[in-house]
């Protein structure tokens, strides 16, 4: 890709090993990857945007070409501001597809310059989601296989035993 700044948007409430897997694979393919915390109007979040950004920063500290940001606006606009050539999305299962396809077409309409690229989630993370992590920790379950160790305590402190 000519300009290989790409962006990986999401709510990341919180970041999981599934997200980190996509981040590592995309960072290996492009010059620069910007992970951007965004607002999903369909979700209510447990962590503030700043907390989510901090947790991502801790999780990607060993990846030199990865930046972390927060943007409270349209993804298509953000891609324009950053002159990004592509939006990276992780695709878990067919259940993700329809919604992701709709978003990709909408973003293309809003910003024809930007492509959406889908990476298939690694099989060991097919089932993993932030909401599942929150549910497990709220019932005092072990989430160490699901979230980066750097943020494990942050999540347990905030949400542990609230179920
Ligand atoms: O991790 P999520 O919640 O599946 O990520 C969805 C997200 C945040 C990428 C999406 O809701 C989004 O792009 N929000 C920004 C606002 C926007 O551009 N909405 C129109 C998308 S078609």
Tab-separated table of C-alpha atoms and ligand atoms in Angstrom:
chain	number	residue	atom	x	y	z
A	1	UNK	CA	0.000	0.000	0.000
A	2	UNK	CA	1.334	3.468	-0.924
A	3	UNK	CA	0.323	5.350	2.196
A	4	UNK	CA	0.259	2.676	4.793
A	5	UNK	CA	-1.252	4.474	7.740
A	6	UNK	CA	-4.234	2.374	8.778
A	7	UNK	CA	-6.687	2.719	11.625
A	8	UNK	CA	-8.242	0.108	13.895
A	9	UNK	CA	-11.397	1.531	15.515
A	10	UNK	CA	-13.504	0.061	18.275
A	11	UNK	CA	-15.053	0.634	21.649
A	12	UNK	CA	-12.404	-1.506	23.425
A	13	UNK	CA	-14.400	-1.688	26.669
A	14	UNK	CA	-11.942	-3.224	27.586
A	15	UNK	CA	-9.296	-4.349	25.060
A	16	UNK	CA	-9.011	-8.174	24.921
A	17	UNK	CA	-6.463	-10.653	23.566
A	18	UNK	CA	-8.719	-10.883	20.492
A	19	UNK	CA	-8.193	-7.169	19.773
A	20	UNK	CA	-4.477	-7.444	20.543
A	21	UNK	CA	-4.132	-10.305	18.068
A	22	UNK	CA	-5.615	-8.116	15.297
A	23	UNK	CA	-3.392	-5.170	16.364
A	24	UNK	CA	-0.195	-7.265	16.195
A	25	UNK	CA	-1.057	-8.771	12.817
A	26	UNK	CA	-2.032	-5.398	11.291
A	27	UNK	CA	1.031	-3.651	12.764
A	28	UNK	CA	3.228	-6.251	11.037
A	29	UNK	CA	1.601	-5.458	7.671
A	30	UNK	CA	1.523	-1.636	7.601
A	31	UNK	CA	3.888	1.255	8.390
A	32	UNK	CA	1.682	2.789	11.042
A	33	UNK	CA	-1.399	1.572	12.880
A	34	UNK	CA	-3.593	3.937	14.882
A	35	UNK	CA	-5.841	2.196	17.392
A	36	UNK	CA	-8.706	4.611	18.006
A	37	UNK	CA	-11.226	4.438	20.810
A	38	UNK	CA	-14.612	5.516	19.438
A	39	UNK	CA	-18.209	5.832	20.520
A	40	UNK	CA	-20.580	3.036	19.577
A	41	UNK	CA	-24.024	4.546	20.094
A	42	UNK	CA	-25.462	1.027	20.547
A	43	UNK	CA	-23.308	0.289	23.611
A	44	UNK	CA	-23.014	1.775	27.071
A	45	UNK	CA	-19.449	1.505	28.314
A	46	UNK	CA	-18.019	0.575	31.725
A	47	UNK	CA	-14.763	2.516	31.240
A	48	UNK	CA	-14.303	6.142	30.185
A	49	UNK	CA	-12.653	6.806	26.807
A	50	UNK	CA	-9.491	7.944	28.645
A	51	UNK	CA	-9.409	4.724	30.730
A	52	UNK	CA	-9.901	2.623	27.600
A	53	UNK	CA	-7.119	4.526	25.846
A	54	UNK	CA	-4.785	4.015	28.845
A	55	UNK	CA	-5.485	0.269	28.916
A	56	UNK	CA	-4.686	-0.017	25.194
A	57	UNK	CA	-1.477	1.990	25.677
A	58	UNK	CA	-0.333	-0.418	28.403
A	59	UNK	CA	-1.145	-3.394	26.155
A	60	UNK	CA	0.721	-2.160	23.047
A	61	UNK	CA	3.791	-0.649	24.714
A	62	UNK	CA	6.134	-3.077	22.885
A	63	UNK	CA	4.760	-2.260	19.412
A	64	UNK	CA	6.681	0.794	18.118
A	65	UNK	CA	4.505	1.536	15.060
A	66	UNK	CA	1.226	1.542	16.990
A	67	UNK	CA	-0.383	4.786	18.200
A	68	UNK	CA	-3.452	5.047	20.406
A	69	UNK	CA	-6.046	7.791	20.141
A	70	UNK	CA	-9.620	8.735	21.035
A	71	UNK	CA	-12.098	10.373	18.657
A	72	UNK	CA	-15.707	11.250	19.394
A	73	UNK	CA	-17.024	11.647	15.856
A	74	UNK	CA	-17.487	9.797	12.605
A	75	UNK	CA	-14.950	7.140	11.691
A	76	UNK	CA	-15.018	8.275	8.044
A	77	UNK	CA	-14.047	11.797	9.164
A	78	UNK	CA	-11.271	10.511	11.401
A	79	UNK	CA	-9.835	8.475	8.510
A	80	UNK	CA	-9.783	11.666	6.424
A	81	UNK	CA	-8.041	13.708	9.167
A	82	UNK	CA	-5.351	11.036	9.559
A	83	UNK	CA	-5.040	10.472	5.806
A	84	UNK	CA	-5.482	6.762	6.462
A	85	UNK	CA	-5.676	4.405	3.512
A	86	UNK	CA	-7.647	1.716	5.313
A	87	UNK	CA	-9.824	0.845	8.265
A	88	UNK	CA	-8.937	-2.508	9.830
A	89	UNK	CA	-11.692	-4.647	11.326
A	90	UNK	CA	-11.545	-8.065	12.957
A	91	UNK	CA	-14.220	-10.493	11.826
A	92	UNK	CA	-15.150	-13.201	14.305
A	93	UNK	CA	-18.065	-15.160	12.898
A	94	UNK	CA	-20.917	-14.845	10.488
A	95	UNK	CA	-22.893	-13.011	13.186
A	96	UNK	CA	-20.448	-10.068	12.881
A	97	UNK	CA	-20.687	-9.962	9.122
A	98	UNK	CA	-23.947	-8.201	8.341
A	99	UNK	CA	-23.316	-5.308	10.738
A	100	UNK	CA	-19.684	-4.928	9.669
A	101	UNK	CA	-20.646	-5.047	5.980
A	102	UNK	CA	-23.213	-2.283	6.541
A	103	UNK	CA	-20.647	-0.121	8.362
A	104	UNK	CA	-18.006	-0.691	5.677
A	105	UNK	CA	-20.404	0.391	2.903
A	106	UNK	CA	-21.516	3.447	4.889
A	107	UNK	CA	-17.944	4.500	5.594
A	108	UNK	CA	-17.079	4.076	1.905
A	109	UNK	CA	-20.005	6.322	0.986
A	110	UNK	CA	-18.931	8.965	3.522
A	111	UNK	CA	-15.259	8.770	2.571
A	112	UNK	CA	-14.617	7.105	-0.828
A	113	UNK	CA	-10.850	7.349	-0.269
A	114	UNK	CA	-10.791	4.792	2.517
A	115	UNK	CA	-11.024	0.992	2.220
A	116	UNK	CA	-12.206	-1.374	4.944
A	117	UNK	CA	-10.019	-4.460	5.355
A	118	UNK	CA	-11.199	-7.442	7.380
A	119	UNK	CA	-8.812	-9.726	9.236
A	120	UNK	CA	-10.175	-13.099	10.280
A	121	UNK	CA	-9.939	-13.552	14.013
A	122	UNK	CA	-7.577	-16.319	15.120
A	123	UNK	CA	-9.567	-19.423	16.057
A	124	UNK	CA	-8.649	-19.282	19.757
A	125	UNK	CA	-10.388	-15.883	20.006
A	126	UNK	CA	-13.476	-16.672	17.916
A	127	UNK	CA	-15.723	-16.639	20.986
A	128	UNK	CA	-14.078	-13.748	22.861
A	129	UNK	CA	-15.761	-10.378	23.409
A	130	UNK	CA	-15.396	-7.448	25.812
A	131	UNK	CA	-18.935	-7.979	27.096
A	132	UNK	CA	-18.146	-11.610	27.927
A	133	UNK	CA	-15.028	-10.520	29.827
A	134	UNK	CA	-17.110	-8.024	31.829
A	135	UNK	CA	-19.703	-10.655	32.649
A	136	UNK	CA	-17.073	-13.171	33.841
A	137	UNK	CA	-15.193	-10.686	36.025
A	138	UNK	CA	-18.392	-9.334	37.553
A	139	UNK	CA	-19.070	-12.875	38.804
A	140	UNK	CA	-15.491	-13.226	40.095
A	141	UNK	CA	-14.427	-15.545	37.256
A	142	UNK	CA	-10.827	-15.773	35.997
A	143	UNK	CA	-10.177	-13.511	32.985
A	144	UNK	CA	-6.406	-14.019	32.751
A	145	UNK	CA	-6.725	-15.959	29.463
A	146	UNK	CA	-8.802	-13.186	27.901
A	147	UNK	CA	-7.146	-9.815	28.627
A	148	UNK	CA	-3.514	-8.585	28.513
A	149	UNK	CA	-1.778	-9.081	31.870
A	150	UNK	CA	-0.877	-5.361	32.034
A	151	UNK	CA	-4.549	-4.437	32.463
A	152	UNK	CA	-5.852	-7.463	34.345
A	153	UNK	CA	-5.813	-5.678	37.737
A	154	UNK	CA	-7.419	-2.498	36.365
A	155	UNK	CA	-10.410	-4.540	35.214
A	156	UNK	CA	-10.706	-6.671	38.354
A	157	UNK	CA	-10.468	-3.568	40.600
A	158	UNK	CA	-13.203	-1.794	38.699
A	159	UNK	CA	-15.648	-4.578	37.870
A	160	UNK	CA	-14.747	-7.555	40.101
A	161	UNK	CA	-17.670	-9.079	42.001
A	162	UNK	CA	-20.330	-6.689	40.762
A	163	UNK	CA	-22.506	-9.398	39.267
B	1	LIG	O1	-15.945	-2.373	19.007
B	1	LIG	P1	-17.228	-1.939	18.350
B	1	LIG	O2	-18.193	-1.411	19.391
B	1	LIG	O3	-17.838	-3.006	17.491
B	1	LIG	O4	-16.842	-0.721	17.360
B	1	LIG	C1	-17.828	-0.032	16.622
B	1	LIG	C2	-17.304	1.361	16.206
B	1	LIG	C3	-16.949	2.167	17.452
B	1	LIG	C4	-16.090	1.197	15.314
B	1	LIG	C5	-18.459	2.058	15.414
B	1	LIG	O5	-19.609	2.178	16.233
B	1	LIG	C6	-18.039	3.426	14.870
B	1	LIG	O6	-17.425	3.499	13.823
B	1	LIG	N1	-18.328	4.492	15.643
B	1	LIG	C7	-17.976	5.855	15.266
B	1	LIG	C8	-19.175	6.649	14.752
B	1	LIG	C9	-19.440	6.335	13.291
B	1	LIG	O7	-18.625	6.602	12.413
B	1	LIG	N2	-20.593	5.707	13.038
B	1	LIG	C10	-20.989	5.304	11.720
B	1	LIG	C11	-20.348	3.996	11.303
B	1	LIG	S1	-21.073	3.421	9.838
